[in-house]
Coordinates of C-alpha atoms and ligand atoms in Angstrom, one line a residue:
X1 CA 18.0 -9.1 6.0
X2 CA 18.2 -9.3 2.1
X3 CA 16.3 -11.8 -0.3
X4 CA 19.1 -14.4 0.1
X5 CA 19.0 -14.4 4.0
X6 CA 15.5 -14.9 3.4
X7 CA 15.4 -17.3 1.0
X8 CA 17.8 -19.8 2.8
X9 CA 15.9 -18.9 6.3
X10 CA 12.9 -20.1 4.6
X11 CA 14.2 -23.5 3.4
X12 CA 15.8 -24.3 6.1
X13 CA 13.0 -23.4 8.5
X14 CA 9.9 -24.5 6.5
X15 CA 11.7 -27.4 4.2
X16 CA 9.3 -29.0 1.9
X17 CA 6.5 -26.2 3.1
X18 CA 5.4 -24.4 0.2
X19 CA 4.2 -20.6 0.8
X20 CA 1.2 -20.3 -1.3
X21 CA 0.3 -16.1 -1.7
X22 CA -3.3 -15.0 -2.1
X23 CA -4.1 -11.5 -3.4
X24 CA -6.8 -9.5 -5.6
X25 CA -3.8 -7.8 -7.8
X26 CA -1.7 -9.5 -9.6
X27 CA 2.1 -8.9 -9.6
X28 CA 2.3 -8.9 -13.4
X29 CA -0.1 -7.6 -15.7
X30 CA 0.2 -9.0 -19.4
X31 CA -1.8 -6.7 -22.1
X32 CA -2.4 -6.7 -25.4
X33 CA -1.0 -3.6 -27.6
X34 CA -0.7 -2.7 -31.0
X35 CA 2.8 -3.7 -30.9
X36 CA 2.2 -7.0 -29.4
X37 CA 1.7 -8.5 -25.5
X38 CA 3.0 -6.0 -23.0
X39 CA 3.8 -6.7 -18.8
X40 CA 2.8 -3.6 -16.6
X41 CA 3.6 -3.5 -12.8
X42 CA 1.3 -2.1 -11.4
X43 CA 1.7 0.8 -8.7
X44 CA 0.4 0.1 -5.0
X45 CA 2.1 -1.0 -2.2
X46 CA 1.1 -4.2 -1.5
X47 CA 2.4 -5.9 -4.9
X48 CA 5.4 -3.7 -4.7
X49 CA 6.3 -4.9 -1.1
X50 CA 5.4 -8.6 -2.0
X51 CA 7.1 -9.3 -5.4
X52 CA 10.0 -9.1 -3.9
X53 CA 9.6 -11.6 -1.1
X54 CA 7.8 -14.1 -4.0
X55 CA 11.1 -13.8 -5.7
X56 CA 13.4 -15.6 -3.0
X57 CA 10.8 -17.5 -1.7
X58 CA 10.0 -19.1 -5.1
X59 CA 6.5 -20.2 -4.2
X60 CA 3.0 -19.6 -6.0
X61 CA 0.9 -16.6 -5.7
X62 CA -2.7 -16.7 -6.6
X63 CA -4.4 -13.3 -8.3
X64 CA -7.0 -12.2 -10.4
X65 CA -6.1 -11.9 -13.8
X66 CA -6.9 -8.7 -15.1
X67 CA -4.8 -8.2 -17.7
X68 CA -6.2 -8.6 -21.7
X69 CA -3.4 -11.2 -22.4
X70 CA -3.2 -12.8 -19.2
X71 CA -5.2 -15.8 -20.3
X72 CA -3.2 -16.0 -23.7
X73 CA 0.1 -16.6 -21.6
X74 CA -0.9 -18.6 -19.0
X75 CA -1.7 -22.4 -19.2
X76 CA -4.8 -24.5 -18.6
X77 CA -4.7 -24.4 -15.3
X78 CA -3.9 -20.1 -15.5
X79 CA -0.7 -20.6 -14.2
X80 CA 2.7 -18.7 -15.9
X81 CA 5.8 -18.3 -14.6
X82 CA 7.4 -14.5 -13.4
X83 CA 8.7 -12.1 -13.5
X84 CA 8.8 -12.3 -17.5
X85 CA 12.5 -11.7 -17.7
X86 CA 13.8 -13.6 -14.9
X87 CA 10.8 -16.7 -14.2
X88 CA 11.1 -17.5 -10.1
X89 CA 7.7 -18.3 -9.2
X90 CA 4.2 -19.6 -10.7
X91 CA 1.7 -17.0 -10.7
X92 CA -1.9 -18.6 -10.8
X93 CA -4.7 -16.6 -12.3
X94 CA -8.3 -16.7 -11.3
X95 CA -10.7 -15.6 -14.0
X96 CA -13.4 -13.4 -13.1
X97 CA -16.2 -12.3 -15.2
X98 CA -17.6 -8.4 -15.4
X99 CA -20.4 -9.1 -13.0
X100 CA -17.9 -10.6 -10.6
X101 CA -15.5 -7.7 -10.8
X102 CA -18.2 -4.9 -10.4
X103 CA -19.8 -6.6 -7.1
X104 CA -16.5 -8.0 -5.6
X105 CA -13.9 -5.6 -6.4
X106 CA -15.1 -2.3 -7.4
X107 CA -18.7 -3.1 -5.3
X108 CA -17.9 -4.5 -1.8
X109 CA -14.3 -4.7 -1.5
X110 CA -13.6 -0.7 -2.8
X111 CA -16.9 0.9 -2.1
X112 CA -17.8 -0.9 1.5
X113 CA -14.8 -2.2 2.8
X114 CA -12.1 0.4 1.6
X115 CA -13.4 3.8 2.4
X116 CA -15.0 2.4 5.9
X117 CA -11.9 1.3 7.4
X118 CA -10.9 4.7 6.3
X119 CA -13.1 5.7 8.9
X120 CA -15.3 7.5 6.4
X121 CA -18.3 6.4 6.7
X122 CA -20.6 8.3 4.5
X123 CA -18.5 7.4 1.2
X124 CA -19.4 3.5 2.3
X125 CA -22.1 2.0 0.3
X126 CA -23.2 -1.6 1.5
X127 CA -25.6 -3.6 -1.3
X128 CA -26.5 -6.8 -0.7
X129 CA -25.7 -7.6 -4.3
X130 CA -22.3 -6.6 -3.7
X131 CA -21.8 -8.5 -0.9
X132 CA -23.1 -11.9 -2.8
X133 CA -20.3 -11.2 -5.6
X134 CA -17.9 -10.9 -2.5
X135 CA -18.4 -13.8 -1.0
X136 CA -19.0 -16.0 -4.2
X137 CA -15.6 -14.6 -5.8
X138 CA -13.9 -15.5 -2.2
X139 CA -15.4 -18.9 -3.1
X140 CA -13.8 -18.9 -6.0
X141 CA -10.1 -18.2 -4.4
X142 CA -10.7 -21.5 -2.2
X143 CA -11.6 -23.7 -5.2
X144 CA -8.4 -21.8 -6.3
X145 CA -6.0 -22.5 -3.3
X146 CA -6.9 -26.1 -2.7
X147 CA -5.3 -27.5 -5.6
X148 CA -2.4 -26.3 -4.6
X149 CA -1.4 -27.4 -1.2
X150 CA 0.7 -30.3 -1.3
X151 CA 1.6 -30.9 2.0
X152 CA -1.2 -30.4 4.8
X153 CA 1.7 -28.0 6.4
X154 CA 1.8 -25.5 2.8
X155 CA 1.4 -21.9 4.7
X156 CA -1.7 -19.8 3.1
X157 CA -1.0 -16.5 3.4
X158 CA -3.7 -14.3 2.7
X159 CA -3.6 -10.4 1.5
X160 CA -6.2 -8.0 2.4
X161 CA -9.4 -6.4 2.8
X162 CA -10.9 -8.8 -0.5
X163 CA -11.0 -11.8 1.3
X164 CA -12.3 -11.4 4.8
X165 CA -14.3 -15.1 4.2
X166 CA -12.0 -17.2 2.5
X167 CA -9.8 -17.7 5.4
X168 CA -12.9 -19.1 7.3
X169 CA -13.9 -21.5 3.8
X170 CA -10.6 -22.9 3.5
X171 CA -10.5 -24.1 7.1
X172 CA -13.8 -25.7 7.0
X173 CA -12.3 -27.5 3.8
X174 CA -9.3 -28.3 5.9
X175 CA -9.1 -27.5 9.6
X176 CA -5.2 -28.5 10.0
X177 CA -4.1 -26.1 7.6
X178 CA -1.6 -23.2 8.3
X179 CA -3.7 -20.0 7.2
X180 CA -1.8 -16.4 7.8
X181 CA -3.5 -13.0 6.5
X182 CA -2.4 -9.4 6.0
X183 CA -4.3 -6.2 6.8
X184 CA -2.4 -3.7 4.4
X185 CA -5.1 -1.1 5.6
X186 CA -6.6 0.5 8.7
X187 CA -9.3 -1.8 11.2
X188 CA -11.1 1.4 12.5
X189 CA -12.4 1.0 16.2
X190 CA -15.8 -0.6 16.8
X191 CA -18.2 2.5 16.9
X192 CA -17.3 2.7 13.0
X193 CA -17.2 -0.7 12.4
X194 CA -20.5 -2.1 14.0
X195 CA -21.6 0.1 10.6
X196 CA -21.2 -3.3 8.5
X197 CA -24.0 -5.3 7.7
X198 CA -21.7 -8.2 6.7
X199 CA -19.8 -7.5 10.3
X200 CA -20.3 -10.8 11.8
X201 CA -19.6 -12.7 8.8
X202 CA -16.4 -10.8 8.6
X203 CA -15.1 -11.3 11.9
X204 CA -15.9 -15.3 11.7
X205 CA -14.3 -15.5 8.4
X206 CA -11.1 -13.9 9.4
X207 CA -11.1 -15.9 12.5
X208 CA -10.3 -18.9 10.2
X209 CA -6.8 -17.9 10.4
X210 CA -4.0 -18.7 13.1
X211 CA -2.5 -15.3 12.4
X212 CA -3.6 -11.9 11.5
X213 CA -0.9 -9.4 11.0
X214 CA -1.8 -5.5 11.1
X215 CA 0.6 -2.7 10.3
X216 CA 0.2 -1.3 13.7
X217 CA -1.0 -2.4 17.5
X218 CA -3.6 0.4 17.4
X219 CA -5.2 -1.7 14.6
X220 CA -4.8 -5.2 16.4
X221 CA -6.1 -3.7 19.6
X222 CA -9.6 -2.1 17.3
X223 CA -10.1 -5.9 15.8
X224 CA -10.0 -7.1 19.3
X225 CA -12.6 -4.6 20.8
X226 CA -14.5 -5.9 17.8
X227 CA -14.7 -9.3 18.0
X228 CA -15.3 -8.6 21.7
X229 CA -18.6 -6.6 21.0
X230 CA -19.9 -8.6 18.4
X231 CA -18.9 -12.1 18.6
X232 CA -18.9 -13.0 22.3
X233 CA -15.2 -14.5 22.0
X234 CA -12.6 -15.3 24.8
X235 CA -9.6 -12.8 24.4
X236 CA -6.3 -12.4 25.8
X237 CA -5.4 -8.6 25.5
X238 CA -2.1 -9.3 26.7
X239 CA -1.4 -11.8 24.2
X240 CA -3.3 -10.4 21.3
X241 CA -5.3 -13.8 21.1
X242 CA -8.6 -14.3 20.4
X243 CA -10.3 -18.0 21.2
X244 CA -12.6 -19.0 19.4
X245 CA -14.8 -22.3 17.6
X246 CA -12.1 -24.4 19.7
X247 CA -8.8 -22.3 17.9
X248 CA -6.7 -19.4 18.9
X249 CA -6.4 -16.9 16.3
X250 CA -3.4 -14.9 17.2
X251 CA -2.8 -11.3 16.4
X252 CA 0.0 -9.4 15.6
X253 CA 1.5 -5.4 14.3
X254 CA 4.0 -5.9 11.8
X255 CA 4.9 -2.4 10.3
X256 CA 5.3 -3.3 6.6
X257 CA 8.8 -1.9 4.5
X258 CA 10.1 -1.3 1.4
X259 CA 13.3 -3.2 -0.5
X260 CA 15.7 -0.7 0.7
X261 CA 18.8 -2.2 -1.2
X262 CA 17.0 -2.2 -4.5
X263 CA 15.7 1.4 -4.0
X264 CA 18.9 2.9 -2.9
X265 CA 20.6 1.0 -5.7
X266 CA 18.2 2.1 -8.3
X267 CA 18.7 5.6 -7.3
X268 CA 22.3 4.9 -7.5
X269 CA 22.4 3.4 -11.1
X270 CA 20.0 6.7 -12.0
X271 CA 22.4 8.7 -10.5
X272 CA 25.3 7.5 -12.9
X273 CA 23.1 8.0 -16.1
X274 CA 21.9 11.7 -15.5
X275 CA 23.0 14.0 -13.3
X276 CA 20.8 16.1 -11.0
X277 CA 21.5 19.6 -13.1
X278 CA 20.4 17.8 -16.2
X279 CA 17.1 16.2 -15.0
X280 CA 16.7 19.8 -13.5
X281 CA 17.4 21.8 -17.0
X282 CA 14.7 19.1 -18.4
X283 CA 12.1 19.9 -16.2
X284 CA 13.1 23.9 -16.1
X285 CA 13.4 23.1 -12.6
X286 CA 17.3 25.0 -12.3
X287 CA 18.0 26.9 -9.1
X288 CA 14.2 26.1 -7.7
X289 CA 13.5 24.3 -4.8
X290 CA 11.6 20.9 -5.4
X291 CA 8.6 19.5 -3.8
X292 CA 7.1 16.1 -4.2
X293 CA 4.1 13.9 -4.2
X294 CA 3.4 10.6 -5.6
X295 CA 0.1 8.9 -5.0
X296 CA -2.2 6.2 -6.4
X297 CA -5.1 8.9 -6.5
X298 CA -7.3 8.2 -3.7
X299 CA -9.1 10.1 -1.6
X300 CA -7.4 8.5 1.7
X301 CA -4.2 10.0 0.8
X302 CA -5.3 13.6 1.2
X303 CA -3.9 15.1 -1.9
X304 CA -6.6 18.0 -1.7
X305 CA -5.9 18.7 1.5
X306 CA -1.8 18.9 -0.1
X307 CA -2.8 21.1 -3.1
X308 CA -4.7 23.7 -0.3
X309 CA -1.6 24.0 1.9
X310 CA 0.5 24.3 -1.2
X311 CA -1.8 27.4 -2.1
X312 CA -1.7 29.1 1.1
X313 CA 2.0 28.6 1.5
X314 CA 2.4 30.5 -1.9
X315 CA -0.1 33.2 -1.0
X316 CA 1.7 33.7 2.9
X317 CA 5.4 33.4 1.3
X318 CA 5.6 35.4 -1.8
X319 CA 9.0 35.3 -1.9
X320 CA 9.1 31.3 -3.1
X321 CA 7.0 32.5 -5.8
X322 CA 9.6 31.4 -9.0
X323 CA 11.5 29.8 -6.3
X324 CA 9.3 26.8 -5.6
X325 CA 7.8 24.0 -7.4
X326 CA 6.1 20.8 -6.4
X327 CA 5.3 17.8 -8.8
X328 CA 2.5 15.8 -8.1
X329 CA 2.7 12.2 -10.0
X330 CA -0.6 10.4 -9.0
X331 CA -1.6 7.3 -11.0
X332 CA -5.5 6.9 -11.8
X333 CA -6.9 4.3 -9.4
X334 CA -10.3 2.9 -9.0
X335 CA -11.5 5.1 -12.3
X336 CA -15.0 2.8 -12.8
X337 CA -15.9 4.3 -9.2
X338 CA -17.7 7.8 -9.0
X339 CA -16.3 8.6 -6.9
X340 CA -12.4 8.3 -7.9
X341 CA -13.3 10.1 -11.0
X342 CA -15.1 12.9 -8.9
X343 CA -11.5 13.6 -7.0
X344 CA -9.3 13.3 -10.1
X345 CA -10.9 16.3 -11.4
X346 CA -11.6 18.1 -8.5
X347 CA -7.5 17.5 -8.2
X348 CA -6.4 18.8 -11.1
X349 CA -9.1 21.9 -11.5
X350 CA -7.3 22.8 -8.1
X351 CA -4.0 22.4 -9.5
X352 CA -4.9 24.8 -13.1
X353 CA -6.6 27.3 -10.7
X354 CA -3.1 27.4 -8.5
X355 CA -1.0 27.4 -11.7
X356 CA -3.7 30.4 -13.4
X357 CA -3.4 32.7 -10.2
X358 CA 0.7 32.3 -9.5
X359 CA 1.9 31.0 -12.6
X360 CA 4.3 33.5 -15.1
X361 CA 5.6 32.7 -18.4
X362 CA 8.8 31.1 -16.8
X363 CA 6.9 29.1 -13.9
X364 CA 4.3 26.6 -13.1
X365 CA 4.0 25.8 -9.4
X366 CA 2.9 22.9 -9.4
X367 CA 3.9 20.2 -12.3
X368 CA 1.2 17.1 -12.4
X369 CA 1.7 13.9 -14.2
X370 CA -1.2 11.8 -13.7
X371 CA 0.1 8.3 -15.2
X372 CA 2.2 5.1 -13.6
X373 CA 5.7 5.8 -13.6
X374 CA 8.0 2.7 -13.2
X375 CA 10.2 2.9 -10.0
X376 CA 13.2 2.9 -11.9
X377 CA 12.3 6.6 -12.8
X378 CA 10.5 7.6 -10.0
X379 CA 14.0 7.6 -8.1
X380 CA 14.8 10.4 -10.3
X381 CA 11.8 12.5 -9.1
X382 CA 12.6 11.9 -5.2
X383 CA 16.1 12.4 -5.8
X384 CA 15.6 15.7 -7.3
X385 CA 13.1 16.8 -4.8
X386 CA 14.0 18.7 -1.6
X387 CA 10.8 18.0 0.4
X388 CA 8.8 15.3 -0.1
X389 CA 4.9 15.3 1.4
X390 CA 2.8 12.6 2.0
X391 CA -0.6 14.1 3.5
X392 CA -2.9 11.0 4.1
X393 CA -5.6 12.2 5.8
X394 CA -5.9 7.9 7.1
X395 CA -3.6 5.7 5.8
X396 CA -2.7 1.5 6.9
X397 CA 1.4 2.3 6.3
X398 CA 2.7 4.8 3.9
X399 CA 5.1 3.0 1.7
X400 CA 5.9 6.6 -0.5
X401 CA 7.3 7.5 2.3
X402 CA 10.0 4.8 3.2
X403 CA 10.4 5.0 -0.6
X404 CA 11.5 8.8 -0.8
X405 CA 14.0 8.2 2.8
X406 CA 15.8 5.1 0.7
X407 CA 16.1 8.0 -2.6
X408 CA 17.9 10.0 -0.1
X409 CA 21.4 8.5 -1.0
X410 CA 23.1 12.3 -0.5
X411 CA 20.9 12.6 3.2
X412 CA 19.6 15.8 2.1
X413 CA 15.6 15.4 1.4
X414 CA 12.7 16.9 4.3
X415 CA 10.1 14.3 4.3
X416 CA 6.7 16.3 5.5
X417 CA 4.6 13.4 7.0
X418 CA 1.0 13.4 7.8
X419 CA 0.2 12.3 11.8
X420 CA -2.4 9.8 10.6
X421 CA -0.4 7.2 8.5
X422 CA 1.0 3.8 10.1
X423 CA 4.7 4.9 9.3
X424 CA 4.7 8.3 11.8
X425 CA 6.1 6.1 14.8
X426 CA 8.8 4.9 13.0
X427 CA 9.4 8.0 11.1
X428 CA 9.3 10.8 13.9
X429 CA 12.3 12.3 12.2
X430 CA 10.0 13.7 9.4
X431 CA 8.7 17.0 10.0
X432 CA 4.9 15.8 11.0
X433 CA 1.8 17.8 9.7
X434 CA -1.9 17.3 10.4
X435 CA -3.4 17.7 6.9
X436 CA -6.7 19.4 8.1
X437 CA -4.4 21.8 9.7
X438 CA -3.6 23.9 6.5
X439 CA -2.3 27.1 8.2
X440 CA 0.8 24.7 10.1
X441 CA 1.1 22.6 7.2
X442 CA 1.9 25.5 4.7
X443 CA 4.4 26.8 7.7
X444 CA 6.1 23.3 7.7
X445 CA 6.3 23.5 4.0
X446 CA 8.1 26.8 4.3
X447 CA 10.4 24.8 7.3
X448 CA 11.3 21.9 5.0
X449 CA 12.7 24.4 2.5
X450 CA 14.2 26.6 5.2
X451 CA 16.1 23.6 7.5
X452 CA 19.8 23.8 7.9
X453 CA 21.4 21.4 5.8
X454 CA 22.9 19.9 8.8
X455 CA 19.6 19.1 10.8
X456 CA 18.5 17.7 7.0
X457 CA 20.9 15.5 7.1
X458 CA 20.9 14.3 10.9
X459 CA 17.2 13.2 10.5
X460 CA 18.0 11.5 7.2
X461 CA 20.3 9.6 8.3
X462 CA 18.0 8.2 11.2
X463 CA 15.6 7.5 8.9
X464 CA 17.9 6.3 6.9
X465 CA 19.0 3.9 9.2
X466 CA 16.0 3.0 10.5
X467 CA 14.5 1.6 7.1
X468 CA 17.4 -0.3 6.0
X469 CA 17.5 -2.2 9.1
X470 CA 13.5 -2.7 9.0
X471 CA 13.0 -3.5 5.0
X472 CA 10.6 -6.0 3.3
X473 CA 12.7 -8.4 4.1
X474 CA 13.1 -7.9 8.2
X475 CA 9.1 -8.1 8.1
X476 CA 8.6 -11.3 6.1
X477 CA 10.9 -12.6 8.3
X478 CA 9.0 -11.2 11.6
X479 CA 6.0 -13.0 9.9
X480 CA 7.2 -16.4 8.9
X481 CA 8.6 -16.3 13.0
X482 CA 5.4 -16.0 13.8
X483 CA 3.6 -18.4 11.8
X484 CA 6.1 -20.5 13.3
X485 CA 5.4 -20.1 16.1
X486 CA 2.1 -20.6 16.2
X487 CA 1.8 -23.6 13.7
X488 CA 4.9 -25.6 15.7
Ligands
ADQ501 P1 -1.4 1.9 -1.2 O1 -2.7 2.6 -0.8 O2 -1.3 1.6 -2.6 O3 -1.1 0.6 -0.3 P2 1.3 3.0 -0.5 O4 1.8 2.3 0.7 O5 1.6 4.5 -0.5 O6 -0.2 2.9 -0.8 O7 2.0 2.4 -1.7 C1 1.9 3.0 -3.0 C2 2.9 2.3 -3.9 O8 2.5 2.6 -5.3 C3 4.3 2.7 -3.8 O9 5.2 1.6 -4.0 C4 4.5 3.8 -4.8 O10 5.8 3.9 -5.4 C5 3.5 3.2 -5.9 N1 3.0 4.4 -6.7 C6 2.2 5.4 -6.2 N2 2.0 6.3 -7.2 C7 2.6 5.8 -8.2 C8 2.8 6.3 -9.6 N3 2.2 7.4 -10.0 N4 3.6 5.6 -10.4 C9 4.2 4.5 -10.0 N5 4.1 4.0 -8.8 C10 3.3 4.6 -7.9 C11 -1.8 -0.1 0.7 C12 -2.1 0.7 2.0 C13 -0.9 1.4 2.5 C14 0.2 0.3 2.8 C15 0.4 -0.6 1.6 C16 1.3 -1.8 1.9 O11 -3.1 1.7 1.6 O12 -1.2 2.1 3.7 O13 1.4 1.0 3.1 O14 -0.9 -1.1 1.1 O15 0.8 -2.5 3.0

């Protein structure tokens, strides 16, 4: 599948149905500078998998509007056409005020929500003031989204842990409508989950939809046991249904993807502008193995638990010492929170002790860039890197991952892949690491570097394979076949 397949599929299929998108980030960020208004993408997989969808579907997707000059380019209405360069679809802003932001976003939705269906509990913090914001700013979405469906058979599709009650609003608004959501994150099993205040209100509100995609069954199969403990509702485990109010709310694992083409072709186009010796020389990276990591900085990603098996790997194998460096590019995320700031600088105190106690004069171990770096130039730092490790101690999918396999235009990367993110079954060709297991990990570092460049390039190229036949595209097409299916 590629965005024209889609695009046409889509027309024909759901003619005069628009596909109105809901999400907390926006796709495009517009800011004031010095120089004048600037557009930043920002990093994180869910806009990165969606914009690309938005673009051959051409319908509207509905965000906060973060950005300092977001209001100055949109209209009345906070409505503005994107991508800047190349206009496709509307993007329409919500406004939300400080209070708003603090309680909804950085209170319940990142400081509840987030780190609980990251199964860690004692990082969640559940105020009821929080939890107001939440549900008033869901509110808010709904006054939001009904303006906007034209045609009582528009799809709504939903993204995310922010708004667990607006599926449930916008059906008591409108009970015929089609309403879809995404889970781009883990539903942890029901002895963690029952830890909610807010549980039953969460259930009921997701149970306004007709469709509920997870990345995984393991997830779908923990919402079920959860709705079955705390709601009283008929299920079908076989079908992954849930009845309930008089509707079936249907459930479904839909491993999200990457735009393989695009990556592989950006990588490509890199590849013609600078050769790997030269981006090598830049960095002082010539004859050294290469290591990479490239995180939003979260806690969930297990990028301490990297740094510690990086360390031990240097202390066990001396002989890499000189030989080895990793780069670690992890974008500030969350910063307001205490407990994001906490980890950035437990990160990079770890990273200047490691670089104090093996660096030399013509060596650091480990190269950290803590800033957003566009995809177009990330390509350049998977390319160049012979491993690459994601170590997410939980994590929904893993789209780093995926993005480092479709790099891999010459077949020869390792990709060293934690057990505990959403992409292991469909990446067993990685070399898999338990990140609390430091002593393997740092041996499966040392294996990645060591692997004959023929098994390299056998498991590449099943990867390979693998995600370019299951991109963004195949899964927006496994979910609009489902919400077909159900909404016939
Ligand atoms: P995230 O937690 O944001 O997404 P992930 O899937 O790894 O995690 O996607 C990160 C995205 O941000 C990638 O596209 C990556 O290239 C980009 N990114 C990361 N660091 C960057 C940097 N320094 N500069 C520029 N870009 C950077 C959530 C879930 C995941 C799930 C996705 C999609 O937590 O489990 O895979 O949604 O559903």
């Amino acid at each position: 599948m590629n965005a024209e397949t889609i695009s046409q599929l889509y027309r024909k299929r759901f003619a005069n149905r628009s596909l109105i998108l809901v999400s907390n980030r926006e796709p495009y960020i517009h800011r004031k500078t010095k120089t004048g208004i600037k557009v930043d993408t920002p990093a994180g997989g869910l806009t990165s998998a969606l914009d690309p969808v938005m673009r051959a579907i051409k319908g509207t997707w509905i965000a906060w509007g973060s950005g300092s000059a977001d209001k100055k380019v949109s209209d009345e209405e906070g409505k503005v056409m994107v991508p800047p360069d190349d206009p496709l679809y509307t993007l329409k802003r919500v406004w939300l005020d400080q209070k708003e932001v603090d309680g909804f976003y950085y209170g319940y939705a990142n400081q509840a929500l987030w780190p609980l269906c990251h199964m860690l509990i004692e990082k969640a913090r559940f105020h009821q003031r929080h939890w107001r914001r939440y549900f008033e700013v869901n509110r808010k979405f709904a006054d939001a989204v009904i303006p906007e469906i034209k045609n009582k058979k528009d799809i709504i599709w939903i993204q995310d842990y922010h708004f667990t009650v607006l599926p449930y609003m916008l059906r008591t608004r409108a009970r015929d409508l089609t309403i879809a959501m995404f889970w781009h994150i883990p539903w942890p099993p029901w002895e963690i989950f029952r830890v909610i205040p807010q549980r039953i209100e969460i259930l009921k509100g997701m149970l306004g939809c007709d469709l509920i995609g997870f990345h995984i069954n393991r997830y779908c199969q923990n919402f079920l046991e959860c709705v079955e403990n705390e709601m009283g509702a008929e299920i079908d485990w076989d079908k992954n249904t849930v009845f309930y109010e008089g509707r079936d709310t249907r459930l479904l694992p839909l491993p999200i993807s990457i735009d393989f083409n695009t990556f592989e072709e950006m990588t490509r186009e890199a590849t013609a502008k600078t050769n790997l010796p030269d981006i090598r020389k830049k960095l002082k990276l010539e004859g050294k193995y290469v290591g990479i990591g490239v995180d939003r900085l979260d806690y969930s990603k297990g990028i301490t638990e990297r740094i510690r098996a990086i360390k031990l790997f240097l202390k066990k194998y001396p002989a890499y010492h000189e030989r080895f460096t990793f780069i670690q590019i992890a974008v500030p995320s969350r910063t307001k929170i205490q407990e994001y700031s906490e980890l950035k600088v437990r990160i990079e105190k770890m990273i200047d002790e490691i670089n104090k106690e093996f660096g030399t004069e013509y060596w650091t171990p480990i190269i950290y860039y803590s800033t957003n770096v566009p995809h177009k130039e990330l390509v350049n730092y998977y390319r160049i890197a012979d491993i690459a490790i994601v170590s997410s101690i939980v994590d929904g999918m893993n789209l780093v991952a995926k993005e480092y396999i479709a790099s891999q235009v010459d077949e020869k990367g390792v990709l060293i892949l934690s057990e505990f993110v959403g992409a292991v079954a469909e990446l067993n060709k990685a070399i898999i690491i338990n990140p609390f297991d430091v002593e393997h990990f740092a041996d499966m570092i040392r294996r990645g570097l060591e692997m004959p460049e023929e098994e390299k390039k056998r498991r590449m190229q099943k990867m390979r394979a693998y995600v370019q036949t299951h991109n963004i595209f195949d899964w927006i097409n496994d979910n609009l076949n489902a919400v077909q299916k159900e909404t016939l």
